[in-house]
Coordinates of C-alpha atoms in Angstrom, one line a residue:
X226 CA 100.1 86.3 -25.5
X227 CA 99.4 82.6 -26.7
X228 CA 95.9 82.1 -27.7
X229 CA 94.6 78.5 -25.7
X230 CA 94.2 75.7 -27.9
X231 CA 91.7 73.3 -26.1
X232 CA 92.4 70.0 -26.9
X233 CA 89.6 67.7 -26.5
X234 CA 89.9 63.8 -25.3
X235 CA 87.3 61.7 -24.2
X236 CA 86.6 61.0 -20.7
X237 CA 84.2 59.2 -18.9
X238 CA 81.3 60.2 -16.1
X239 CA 79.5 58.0 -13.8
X240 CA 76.3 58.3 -12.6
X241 CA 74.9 61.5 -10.9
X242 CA 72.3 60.7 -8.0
X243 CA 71.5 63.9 -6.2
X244 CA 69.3 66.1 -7.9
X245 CA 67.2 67.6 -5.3
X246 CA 68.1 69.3 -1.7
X247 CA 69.7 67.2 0.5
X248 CA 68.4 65.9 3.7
X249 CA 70.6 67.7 6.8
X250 CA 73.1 65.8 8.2
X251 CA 73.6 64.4 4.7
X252 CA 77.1 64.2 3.0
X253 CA 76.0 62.5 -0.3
X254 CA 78.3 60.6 -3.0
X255 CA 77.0 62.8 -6.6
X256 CA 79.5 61.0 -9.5
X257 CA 82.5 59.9 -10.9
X258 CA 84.6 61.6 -13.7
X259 CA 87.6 59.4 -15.3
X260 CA 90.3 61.3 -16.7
X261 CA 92.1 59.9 -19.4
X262 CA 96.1 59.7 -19.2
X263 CA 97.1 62.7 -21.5
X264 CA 100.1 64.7 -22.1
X265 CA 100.4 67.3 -19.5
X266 CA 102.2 70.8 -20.1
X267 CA 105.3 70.4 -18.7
X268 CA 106.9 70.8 -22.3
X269 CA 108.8 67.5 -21.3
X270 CA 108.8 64.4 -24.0
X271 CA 108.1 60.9 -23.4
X272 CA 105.2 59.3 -21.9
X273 CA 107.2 58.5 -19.0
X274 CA 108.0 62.4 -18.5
X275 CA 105.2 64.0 -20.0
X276 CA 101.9 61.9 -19.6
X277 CA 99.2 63.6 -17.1
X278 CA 99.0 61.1 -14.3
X279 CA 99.3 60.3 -10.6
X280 CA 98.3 63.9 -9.9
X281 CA 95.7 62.9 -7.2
X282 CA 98.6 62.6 -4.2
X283 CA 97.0 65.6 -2.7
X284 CA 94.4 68.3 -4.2
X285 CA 93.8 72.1 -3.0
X286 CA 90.7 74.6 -4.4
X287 CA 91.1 78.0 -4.9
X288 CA 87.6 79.8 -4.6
X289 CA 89.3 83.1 -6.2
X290 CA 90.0 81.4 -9.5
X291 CA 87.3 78.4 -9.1
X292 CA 90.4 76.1 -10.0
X293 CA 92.7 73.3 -8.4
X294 CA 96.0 72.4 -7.7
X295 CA 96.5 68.2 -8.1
X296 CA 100.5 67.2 -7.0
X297 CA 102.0 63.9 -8.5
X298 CA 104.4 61.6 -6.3
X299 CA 107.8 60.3 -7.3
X300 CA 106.5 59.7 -10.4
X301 CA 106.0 56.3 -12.7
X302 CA 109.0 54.8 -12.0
X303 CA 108.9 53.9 -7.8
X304 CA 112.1 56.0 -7.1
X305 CA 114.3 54.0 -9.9
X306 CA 113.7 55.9 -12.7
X307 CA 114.3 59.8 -13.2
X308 CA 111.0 62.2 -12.7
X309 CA 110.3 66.0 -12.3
X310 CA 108.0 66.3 -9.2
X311 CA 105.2 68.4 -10.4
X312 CA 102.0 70.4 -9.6
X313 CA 98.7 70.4 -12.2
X314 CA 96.1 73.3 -12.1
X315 CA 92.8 72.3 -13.3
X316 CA 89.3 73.3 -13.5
X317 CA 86.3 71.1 -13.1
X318 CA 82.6 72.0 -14.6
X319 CA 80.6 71.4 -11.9
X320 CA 76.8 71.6 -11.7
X321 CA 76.2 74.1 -9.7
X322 CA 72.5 72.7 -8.7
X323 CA 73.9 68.9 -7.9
X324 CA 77.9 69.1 -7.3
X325 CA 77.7 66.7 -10.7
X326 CA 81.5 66.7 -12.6
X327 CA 80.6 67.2 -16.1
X328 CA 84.0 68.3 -17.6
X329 CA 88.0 68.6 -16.4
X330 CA 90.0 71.3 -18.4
X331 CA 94.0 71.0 -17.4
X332 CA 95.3 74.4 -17.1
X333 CA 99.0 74.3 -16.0
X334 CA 102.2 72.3 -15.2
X335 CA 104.5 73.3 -12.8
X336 CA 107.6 71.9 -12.0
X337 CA 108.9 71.5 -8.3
X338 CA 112.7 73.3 -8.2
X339 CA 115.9 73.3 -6.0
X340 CA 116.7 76.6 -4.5
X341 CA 120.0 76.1 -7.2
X342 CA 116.9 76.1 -9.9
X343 CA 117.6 72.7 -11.1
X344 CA 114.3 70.4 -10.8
X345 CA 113.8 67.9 -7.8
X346 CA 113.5 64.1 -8.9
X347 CA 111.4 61.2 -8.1
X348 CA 115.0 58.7 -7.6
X349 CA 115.6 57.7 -4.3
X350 CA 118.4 59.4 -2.6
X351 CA 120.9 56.6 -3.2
X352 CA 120.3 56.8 -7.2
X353 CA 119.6 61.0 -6.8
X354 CA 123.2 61.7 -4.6
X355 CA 125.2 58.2 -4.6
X356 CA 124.2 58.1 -0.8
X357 CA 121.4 56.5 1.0
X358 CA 122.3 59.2 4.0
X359 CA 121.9 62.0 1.6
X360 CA 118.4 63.4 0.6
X361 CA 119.8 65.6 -2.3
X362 CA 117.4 66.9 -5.1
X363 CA 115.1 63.5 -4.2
X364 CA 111.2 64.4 -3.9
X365 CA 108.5 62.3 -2.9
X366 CA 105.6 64.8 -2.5
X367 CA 102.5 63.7 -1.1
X368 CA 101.0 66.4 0.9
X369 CA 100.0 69.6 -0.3
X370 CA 98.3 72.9 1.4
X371 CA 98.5 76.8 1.1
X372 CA 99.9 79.5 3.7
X373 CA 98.4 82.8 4.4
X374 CA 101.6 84.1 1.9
X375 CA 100.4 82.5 -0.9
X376 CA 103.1 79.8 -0.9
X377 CA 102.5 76.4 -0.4
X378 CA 103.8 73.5 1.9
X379 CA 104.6 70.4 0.2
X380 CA 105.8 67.4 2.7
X381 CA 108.1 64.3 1.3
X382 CA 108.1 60.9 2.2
X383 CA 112.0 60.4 1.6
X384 CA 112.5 62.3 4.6
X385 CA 110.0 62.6 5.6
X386 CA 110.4 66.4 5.0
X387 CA 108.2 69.4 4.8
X388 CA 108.8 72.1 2.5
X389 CA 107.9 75.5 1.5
X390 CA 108.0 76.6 -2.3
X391 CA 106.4 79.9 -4.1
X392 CA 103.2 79.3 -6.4
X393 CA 106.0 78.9 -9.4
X394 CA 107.6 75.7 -7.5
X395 CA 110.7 77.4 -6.1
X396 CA 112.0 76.5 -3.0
X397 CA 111.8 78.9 0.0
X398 CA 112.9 76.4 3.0
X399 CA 112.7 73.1 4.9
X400 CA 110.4 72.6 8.2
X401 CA 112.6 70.8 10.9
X402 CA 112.3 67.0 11.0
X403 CA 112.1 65.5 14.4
X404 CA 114.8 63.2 15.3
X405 CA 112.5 60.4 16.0
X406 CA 111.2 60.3 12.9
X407 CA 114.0 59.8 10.6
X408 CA 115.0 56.3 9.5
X409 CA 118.0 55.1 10.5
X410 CA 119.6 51.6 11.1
X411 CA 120.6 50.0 14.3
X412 CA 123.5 51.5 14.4
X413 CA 122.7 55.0 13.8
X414 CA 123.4 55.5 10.4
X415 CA 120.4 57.1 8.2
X416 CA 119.3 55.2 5.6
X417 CA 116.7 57.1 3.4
X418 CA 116.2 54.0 1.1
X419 CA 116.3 50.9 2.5
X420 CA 113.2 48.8 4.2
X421 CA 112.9 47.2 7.9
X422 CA 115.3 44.4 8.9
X423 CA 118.2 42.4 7.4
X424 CA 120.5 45.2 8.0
X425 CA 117.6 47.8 7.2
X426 CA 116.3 50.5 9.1
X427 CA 115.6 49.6 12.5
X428 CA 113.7 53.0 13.7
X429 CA 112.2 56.0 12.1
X430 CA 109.7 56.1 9.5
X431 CA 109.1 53.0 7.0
X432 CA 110.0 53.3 4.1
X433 CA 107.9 54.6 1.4
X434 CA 105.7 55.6 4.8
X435 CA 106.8 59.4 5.1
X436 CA 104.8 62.0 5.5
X437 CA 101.6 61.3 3.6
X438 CA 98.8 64.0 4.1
X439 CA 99.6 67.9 5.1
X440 CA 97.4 70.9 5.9
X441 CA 97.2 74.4 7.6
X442 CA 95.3 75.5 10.0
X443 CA 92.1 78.0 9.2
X444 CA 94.5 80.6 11.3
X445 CA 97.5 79.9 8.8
X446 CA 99.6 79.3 11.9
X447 CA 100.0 75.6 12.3
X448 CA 100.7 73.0 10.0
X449 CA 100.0 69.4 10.6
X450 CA 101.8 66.7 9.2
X451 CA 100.8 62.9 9.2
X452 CA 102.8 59.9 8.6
X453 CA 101.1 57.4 6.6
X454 CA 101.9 54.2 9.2
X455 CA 103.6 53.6 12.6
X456 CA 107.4 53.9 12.9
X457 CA 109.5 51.1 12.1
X458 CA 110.6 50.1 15.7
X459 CA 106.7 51.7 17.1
X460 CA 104.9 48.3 17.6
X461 CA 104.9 44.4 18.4
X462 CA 105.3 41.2 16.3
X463 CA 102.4 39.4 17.4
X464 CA 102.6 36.5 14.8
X465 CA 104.4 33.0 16.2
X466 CA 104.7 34.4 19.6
X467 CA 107.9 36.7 18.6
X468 CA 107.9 39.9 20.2
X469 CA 110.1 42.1 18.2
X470 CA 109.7 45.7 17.8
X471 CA 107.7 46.0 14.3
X472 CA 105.4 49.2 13.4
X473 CA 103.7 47.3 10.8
X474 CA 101.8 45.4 13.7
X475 CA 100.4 48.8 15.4
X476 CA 97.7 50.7 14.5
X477 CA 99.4 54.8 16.3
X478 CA 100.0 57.0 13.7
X479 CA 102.0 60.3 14.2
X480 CA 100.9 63.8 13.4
X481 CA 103.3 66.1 13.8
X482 CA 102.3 70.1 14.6
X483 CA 104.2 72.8 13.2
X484 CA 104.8 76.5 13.6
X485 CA 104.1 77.8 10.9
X486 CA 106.6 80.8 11.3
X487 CA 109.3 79.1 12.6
X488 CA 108.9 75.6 10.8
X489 CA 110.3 74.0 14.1
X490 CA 107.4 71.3 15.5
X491 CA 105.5 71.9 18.5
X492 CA 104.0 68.4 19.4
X493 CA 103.0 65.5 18.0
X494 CA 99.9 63.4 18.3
X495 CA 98.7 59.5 17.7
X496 CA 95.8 58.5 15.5
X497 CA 94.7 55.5 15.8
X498 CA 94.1 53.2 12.5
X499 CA 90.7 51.3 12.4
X500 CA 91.9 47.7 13.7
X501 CA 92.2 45.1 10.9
X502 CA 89.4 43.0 12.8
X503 CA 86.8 45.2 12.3
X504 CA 87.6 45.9 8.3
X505 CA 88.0 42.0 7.9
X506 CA 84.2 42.4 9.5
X507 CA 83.2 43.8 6.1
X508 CA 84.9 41.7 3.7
X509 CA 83.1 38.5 3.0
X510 CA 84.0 35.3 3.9
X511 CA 88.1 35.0 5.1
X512 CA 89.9 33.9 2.2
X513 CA 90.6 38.1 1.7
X514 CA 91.2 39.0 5.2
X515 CA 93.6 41.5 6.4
X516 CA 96.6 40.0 8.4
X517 CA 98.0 41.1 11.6
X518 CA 100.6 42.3 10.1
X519 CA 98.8 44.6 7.4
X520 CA 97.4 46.7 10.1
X521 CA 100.1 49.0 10.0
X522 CA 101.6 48.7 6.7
X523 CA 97.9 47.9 4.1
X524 CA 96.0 50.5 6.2
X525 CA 97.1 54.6 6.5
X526 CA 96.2 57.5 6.0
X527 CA 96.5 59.0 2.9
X528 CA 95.4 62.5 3.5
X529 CA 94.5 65.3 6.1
X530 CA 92.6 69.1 6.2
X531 CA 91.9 71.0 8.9
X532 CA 88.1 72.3 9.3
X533 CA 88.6 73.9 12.5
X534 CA 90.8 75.0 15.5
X535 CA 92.5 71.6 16.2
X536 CA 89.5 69.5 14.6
X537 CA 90.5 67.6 10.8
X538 CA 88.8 65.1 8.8
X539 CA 91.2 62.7 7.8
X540 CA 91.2 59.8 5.0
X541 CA 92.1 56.2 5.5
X542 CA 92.2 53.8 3.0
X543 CA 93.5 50.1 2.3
X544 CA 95.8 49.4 -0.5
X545 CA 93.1 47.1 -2.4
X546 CA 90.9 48.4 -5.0
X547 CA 91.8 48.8 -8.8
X548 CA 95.3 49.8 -9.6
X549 CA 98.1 48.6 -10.7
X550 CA 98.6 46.2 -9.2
X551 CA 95.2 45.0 -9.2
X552 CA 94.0 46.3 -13.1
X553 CA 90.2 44.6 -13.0
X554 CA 89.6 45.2 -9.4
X555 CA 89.3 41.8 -7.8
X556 CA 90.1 42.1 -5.0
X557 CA 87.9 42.8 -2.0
X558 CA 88.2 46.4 -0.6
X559 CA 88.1 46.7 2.8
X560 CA 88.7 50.4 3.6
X561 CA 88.3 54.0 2.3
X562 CA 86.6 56.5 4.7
X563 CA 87.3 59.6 6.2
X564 CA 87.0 60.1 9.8
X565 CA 86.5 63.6 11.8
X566 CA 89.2 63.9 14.7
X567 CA 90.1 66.6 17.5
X568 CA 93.5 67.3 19.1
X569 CA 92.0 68.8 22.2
X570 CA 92.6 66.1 24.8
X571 CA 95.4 64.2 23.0
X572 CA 98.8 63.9 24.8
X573 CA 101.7 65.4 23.3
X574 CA 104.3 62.7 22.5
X575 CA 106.7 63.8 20.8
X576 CA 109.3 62.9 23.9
X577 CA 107.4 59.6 23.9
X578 CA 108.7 56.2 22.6
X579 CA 105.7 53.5 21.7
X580 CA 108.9 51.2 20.8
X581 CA 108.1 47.5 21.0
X582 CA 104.4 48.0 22.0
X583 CA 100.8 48.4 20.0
X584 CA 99.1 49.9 23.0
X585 CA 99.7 53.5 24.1
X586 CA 101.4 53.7 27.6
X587 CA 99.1 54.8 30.6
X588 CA 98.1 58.4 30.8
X589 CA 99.0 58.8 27.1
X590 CA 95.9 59.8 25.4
X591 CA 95.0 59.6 21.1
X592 CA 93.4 62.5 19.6
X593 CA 89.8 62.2 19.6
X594 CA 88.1 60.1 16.8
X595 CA 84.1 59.9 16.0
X596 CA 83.1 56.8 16.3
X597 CA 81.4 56.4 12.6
X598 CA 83.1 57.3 9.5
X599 CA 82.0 61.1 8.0
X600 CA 82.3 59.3 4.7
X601 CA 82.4 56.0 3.7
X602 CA 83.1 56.0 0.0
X603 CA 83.4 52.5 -0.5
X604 CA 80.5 51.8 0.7
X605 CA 78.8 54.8 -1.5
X606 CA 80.6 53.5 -4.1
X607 CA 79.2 49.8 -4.2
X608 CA 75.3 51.7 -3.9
X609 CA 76.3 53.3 -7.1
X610 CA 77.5 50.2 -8.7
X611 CA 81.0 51.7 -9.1
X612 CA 84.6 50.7 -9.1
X613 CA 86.3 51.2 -6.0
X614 CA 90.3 52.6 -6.7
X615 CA 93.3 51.5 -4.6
X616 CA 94.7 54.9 -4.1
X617 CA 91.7 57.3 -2.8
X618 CA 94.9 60.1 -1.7
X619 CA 93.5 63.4 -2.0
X620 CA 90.9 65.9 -0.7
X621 CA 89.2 69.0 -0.6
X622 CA 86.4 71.1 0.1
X623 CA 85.6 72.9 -3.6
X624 CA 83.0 74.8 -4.6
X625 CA 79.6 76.2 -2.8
X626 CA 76.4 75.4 -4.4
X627 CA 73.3 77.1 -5.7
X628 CA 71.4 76.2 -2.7
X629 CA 73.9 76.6 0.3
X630 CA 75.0 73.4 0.3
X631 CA 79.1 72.2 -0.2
X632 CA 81.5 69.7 -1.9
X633 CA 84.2 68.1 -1.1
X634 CA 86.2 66.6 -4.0
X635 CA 88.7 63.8 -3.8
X636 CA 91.3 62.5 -6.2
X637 CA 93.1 59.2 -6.9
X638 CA 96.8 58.6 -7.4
X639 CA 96.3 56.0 -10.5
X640 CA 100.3 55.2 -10.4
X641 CA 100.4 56.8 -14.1
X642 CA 98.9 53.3 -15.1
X643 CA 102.9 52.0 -15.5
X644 CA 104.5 49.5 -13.0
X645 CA 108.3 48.4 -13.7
X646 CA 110.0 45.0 -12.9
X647 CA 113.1 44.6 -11.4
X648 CA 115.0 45.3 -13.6
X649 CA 113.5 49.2 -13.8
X650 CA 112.1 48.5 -16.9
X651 CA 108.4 50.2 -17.3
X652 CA 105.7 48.6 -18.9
X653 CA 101.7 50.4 -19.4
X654 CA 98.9 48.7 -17.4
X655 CA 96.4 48.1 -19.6
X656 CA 92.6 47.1 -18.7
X657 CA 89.2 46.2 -20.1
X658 CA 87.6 47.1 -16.9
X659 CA 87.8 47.8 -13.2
X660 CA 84.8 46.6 -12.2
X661 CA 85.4 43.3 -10.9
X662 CA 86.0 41.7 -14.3
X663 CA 87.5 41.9 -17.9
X664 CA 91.2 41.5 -18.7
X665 CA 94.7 42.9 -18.4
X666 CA 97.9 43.2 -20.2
X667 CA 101.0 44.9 -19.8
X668 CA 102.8 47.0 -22.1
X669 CA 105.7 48.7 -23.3
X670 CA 105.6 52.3 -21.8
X671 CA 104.1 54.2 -24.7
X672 CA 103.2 51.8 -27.0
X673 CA 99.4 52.2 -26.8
X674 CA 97.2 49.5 -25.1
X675 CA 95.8 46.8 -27.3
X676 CA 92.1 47.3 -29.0
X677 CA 89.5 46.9 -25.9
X678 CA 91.9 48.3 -23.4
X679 CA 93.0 51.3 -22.2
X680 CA 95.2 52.8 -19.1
X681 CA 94.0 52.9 -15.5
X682 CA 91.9 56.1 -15.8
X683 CA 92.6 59.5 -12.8
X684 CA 89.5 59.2 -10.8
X685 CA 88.0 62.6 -8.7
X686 CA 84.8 62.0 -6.9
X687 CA 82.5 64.7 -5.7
X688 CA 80.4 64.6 -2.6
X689 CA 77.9 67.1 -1.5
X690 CA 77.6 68.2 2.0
X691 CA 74.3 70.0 3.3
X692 CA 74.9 73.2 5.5
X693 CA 73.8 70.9 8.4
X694 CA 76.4 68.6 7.7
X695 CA 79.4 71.1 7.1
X696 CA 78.2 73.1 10.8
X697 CA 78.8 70.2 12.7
X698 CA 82.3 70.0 11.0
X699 CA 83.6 73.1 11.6
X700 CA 80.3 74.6 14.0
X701 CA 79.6 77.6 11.4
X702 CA 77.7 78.1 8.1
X703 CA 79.9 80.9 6.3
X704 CA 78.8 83.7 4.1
X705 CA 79.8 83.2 0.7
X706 CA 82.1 85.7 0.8
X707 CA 83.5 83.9 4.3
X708 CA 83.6 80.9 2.7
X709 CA 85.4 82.1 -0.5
X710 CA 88.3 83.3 2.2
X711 CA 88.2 79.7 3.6
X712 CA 89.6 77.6 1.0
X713 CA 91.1 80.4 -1.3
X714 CA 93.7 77.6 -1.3
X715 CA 96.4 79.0 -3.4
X716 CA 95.3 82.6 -4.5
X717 CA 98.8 83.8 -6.2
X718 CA 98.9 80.7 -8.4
X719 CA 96.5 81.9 -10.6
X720 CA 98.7 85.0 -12.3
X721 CA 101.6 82.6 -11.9
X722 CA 100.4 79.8 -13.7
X723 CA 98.8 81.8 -16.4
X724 CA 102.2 83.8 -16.8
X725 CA 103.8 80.5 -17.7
X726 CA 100.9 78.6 -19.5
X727 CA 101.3 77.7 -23.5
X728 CA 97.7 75.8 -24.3
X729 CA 95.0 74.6 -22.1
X730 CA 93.7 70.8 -22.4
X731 CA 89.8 70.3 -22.2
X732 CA 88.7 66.6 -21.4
X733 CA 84.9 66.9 -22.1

């Protein structure tokens, strides 16, 4: 057996602000822990291959093992560049008396593999197989939840596709798509790559708008599956007085149900987006308003869990805050909260067409929404005095506390700190701050960020929830033991991953 090796790098936490029991009915923003981009443990070399990045596209907990399971995208290079797909296992110290982060420790590196054992990659189908029409090895994971087996559903964007690999990143077999989902052009043809219009897709999903967020029921019998935006063809240009079919004008998003056993879908649902008028409420002033048009293409959800029979919380976000594309964070933020919703009441449409139209037809009913936000974290982030990040993507409940109480941790997708131009050449994001202020550069992809700079850091926030809080969630306050069964997450990746593990990284 290898002995671990902790290698240590320095990271950055943010202010703690709970201390004491909670009032009920609380869910309370506790700190911020920046994780530096380090190598991972993939045994891969290159900074573009190996670097530990991006891993916040969707998280799970395991209560067995007190450790999580991050998932990176496509990778750095936006579908143009080759990438394994992968899975990180991590542990975070967490105080036990305030939900604080105090430390991240990365544990393991697993690779997402074809059922030939080759690896998937991040390159669009077109550079992955030669065809557009063909999805090949091409991954674009977002989602990520566990199954009652121990395996764990992964769903794609490409596709969009859900999957089913082992805790080791096998493949065991693909979930149906539904018909209406997959992008195709007006003639028929499927076209995994291409945008909307000028000979683009003309119905299905929009592109780089798949399948976003994933999760399983507390039965193990149902998985849901959202898309990140309308359809392509699923709304109305309402800009100039045009009326063409365009999704990025609407604010119904699908969710599709799955059997579990069977991996055929059994309905699907619309949520509703928060309308672009009331987030332009909270930005000052109008010079950084939303347009029409962004209300279906700059707002989406980024991740789903289920916390009951048929009721989820679900996270919405913007695509302002820093990032890459916005490396000091200067931009005004209009959006990142998380929203409780129930299916019961909501009309199965998945024999429905919202073509050409932002409003629902009658007798067609949304799932059920609350009114206010169960978390607004940009808002608990400017009380705190803290940055707020583009790509808020992933969520879960982690560890019980000392006194009762939960958290629920969530995890940003920082890109890997590269962007590329178009010539697929990648370059390091470099920044002297996120806060509103300082400077940026851009660099070539490895070379080290100049003195005063460094990369666009992984973010994962905790929040504490009293028992008051997590009740009206789910309407029970487990055991311990109850709630250790609850989010076991991903209980055989523990042996697995320590089977394959060579050194352990500690970011203190």
């Amino acid at each position: 057996m290898r002995r671990f090796v902790p290698v240590l790098l320095a990271a950055a936490t943010a202010i703690t602000t709970v201390t004491g029991a909670l009032p009920a009915a609380a869910a309370t923003l506790v700190s911020a822990y920046a994780i530096p981009n380090g190598t991972d443990l993939s045994g891969l070399s290159g900074a573009g291959q190996n670097r530990l990045g991006g891993f916040g596209s969707d998280l799970i907990y395991n209560a067995a093992t007190d450790s999580f399971l991050g998932m990176t995208d496509r990778g750095p290079g936006g579908g143009v560049l080759p990438y394994a797909p992968r899975l990180q296992g991590f542990t975070l110290d967490i105080d036990r008396a305030t939900g604080a982060i105090g430390g991240f420790a990365l544990n393991s590196t697993v690779l997402f593999r074809q059922a030939n054992g080759q690896v998937y990659s991040g390159l669009n189908p077109q550079l992955s197989t030669g065809s557009a029409a063909t999805l090949g090895a091409s991954l674009d994971p977002e989602g990520l939840a566990r199954l009652p087996n121990g395996n764990l559903l992964v769903s794609d964007e490409y596709g969009p596709s859900v999957y089913e690999f082992t805790p080791a990143g096998a493949f065991v077999r693909a979930f149906e798509v539904p018909a209406n989902l997959v992008p195709k052009q007006a003639n028929g043809t499927v076209d995994y790559v291409a945008g909307r219009g000028n000979g683009g897709i003309a119905t299905g999903r929009q592109d780089n708008r798949g399948f976003e967020g994933l999760t399983v029921s507390p039965d193990g019998k149902t998985a849901y599956a959202v898309l990140q935006d309308p359809l392509v063809e699923e709304g109305r240009n309402t800009n100039n007085g045009t009326v063409n079919g365009e999704g990025r004008f609407s604010r119904n998003v699908r969710i599709v149900a799955y059997d579990v056993a069977t991996g055929t879908q059994k309905a699907q649902y619309i949520y509703q987006l928060e309308t672009v008028a009331d987030i332009n409420d909270r930005i000052a002033g109008t010079a950084n308003d939303f347009n029409v048009n962004a209300q279906g293409r700059s707002i989406g959800v980024s991740a789903i869990q289920a916390v009951g029979d048929g009721t989820l919380l679900v996270l919405e976000r913007d695509n302002r805050g820093f990032g890459v594309e916005d490396a000091n964070g200067t931009t005004a933020v209009g959006s990142k909260r998380v929203y409780r919703i129930d299916l019961a009441g909501a009309t199965d449409v998945k024999d429905i067409s919202l073509a050409g139209t932002n409003t629902l037809p009658a007798g067609v009913s949304p799932v059920a929404k609350a009114a206010t936000p169960f978390l607004d974290l940009a808002a608990a982030l400017r009380r705190m005095g803290l940055a707020i990040p583009e790509k808020l993507e992933g969520f879960a409940f982690g560890p019980r506390l000392a006194d009762g109480s939960y958290t629920l941790i969530l995890v940003t997708d920082n890109d890997f700190s590269v962007t590329q131009n178009g010539a697929g050449t990648q370059f390091d994001v470099c920044t002297s701050g996120v806060n509103g202020t300082g400077t940026s550069t851009q660099v070539a992809l490895g070379a080290g960020c100049p003195a005063g700079t460094t990369l666009i850091p992984n973010m994962i926030y905790s929040v504490r929830l009293s028992e008051a809080e997590y009740q009206s969630l789910t309407g029970v306050v487990p055991e311990p033991a109850t709630w250790g069964m609850m989010v076991l997450g991903f209980g055989l990746i523990g042996a697995t991953a320590r089977r394959r593990q060579r050194t352990r990284v500690r970011y203190a």
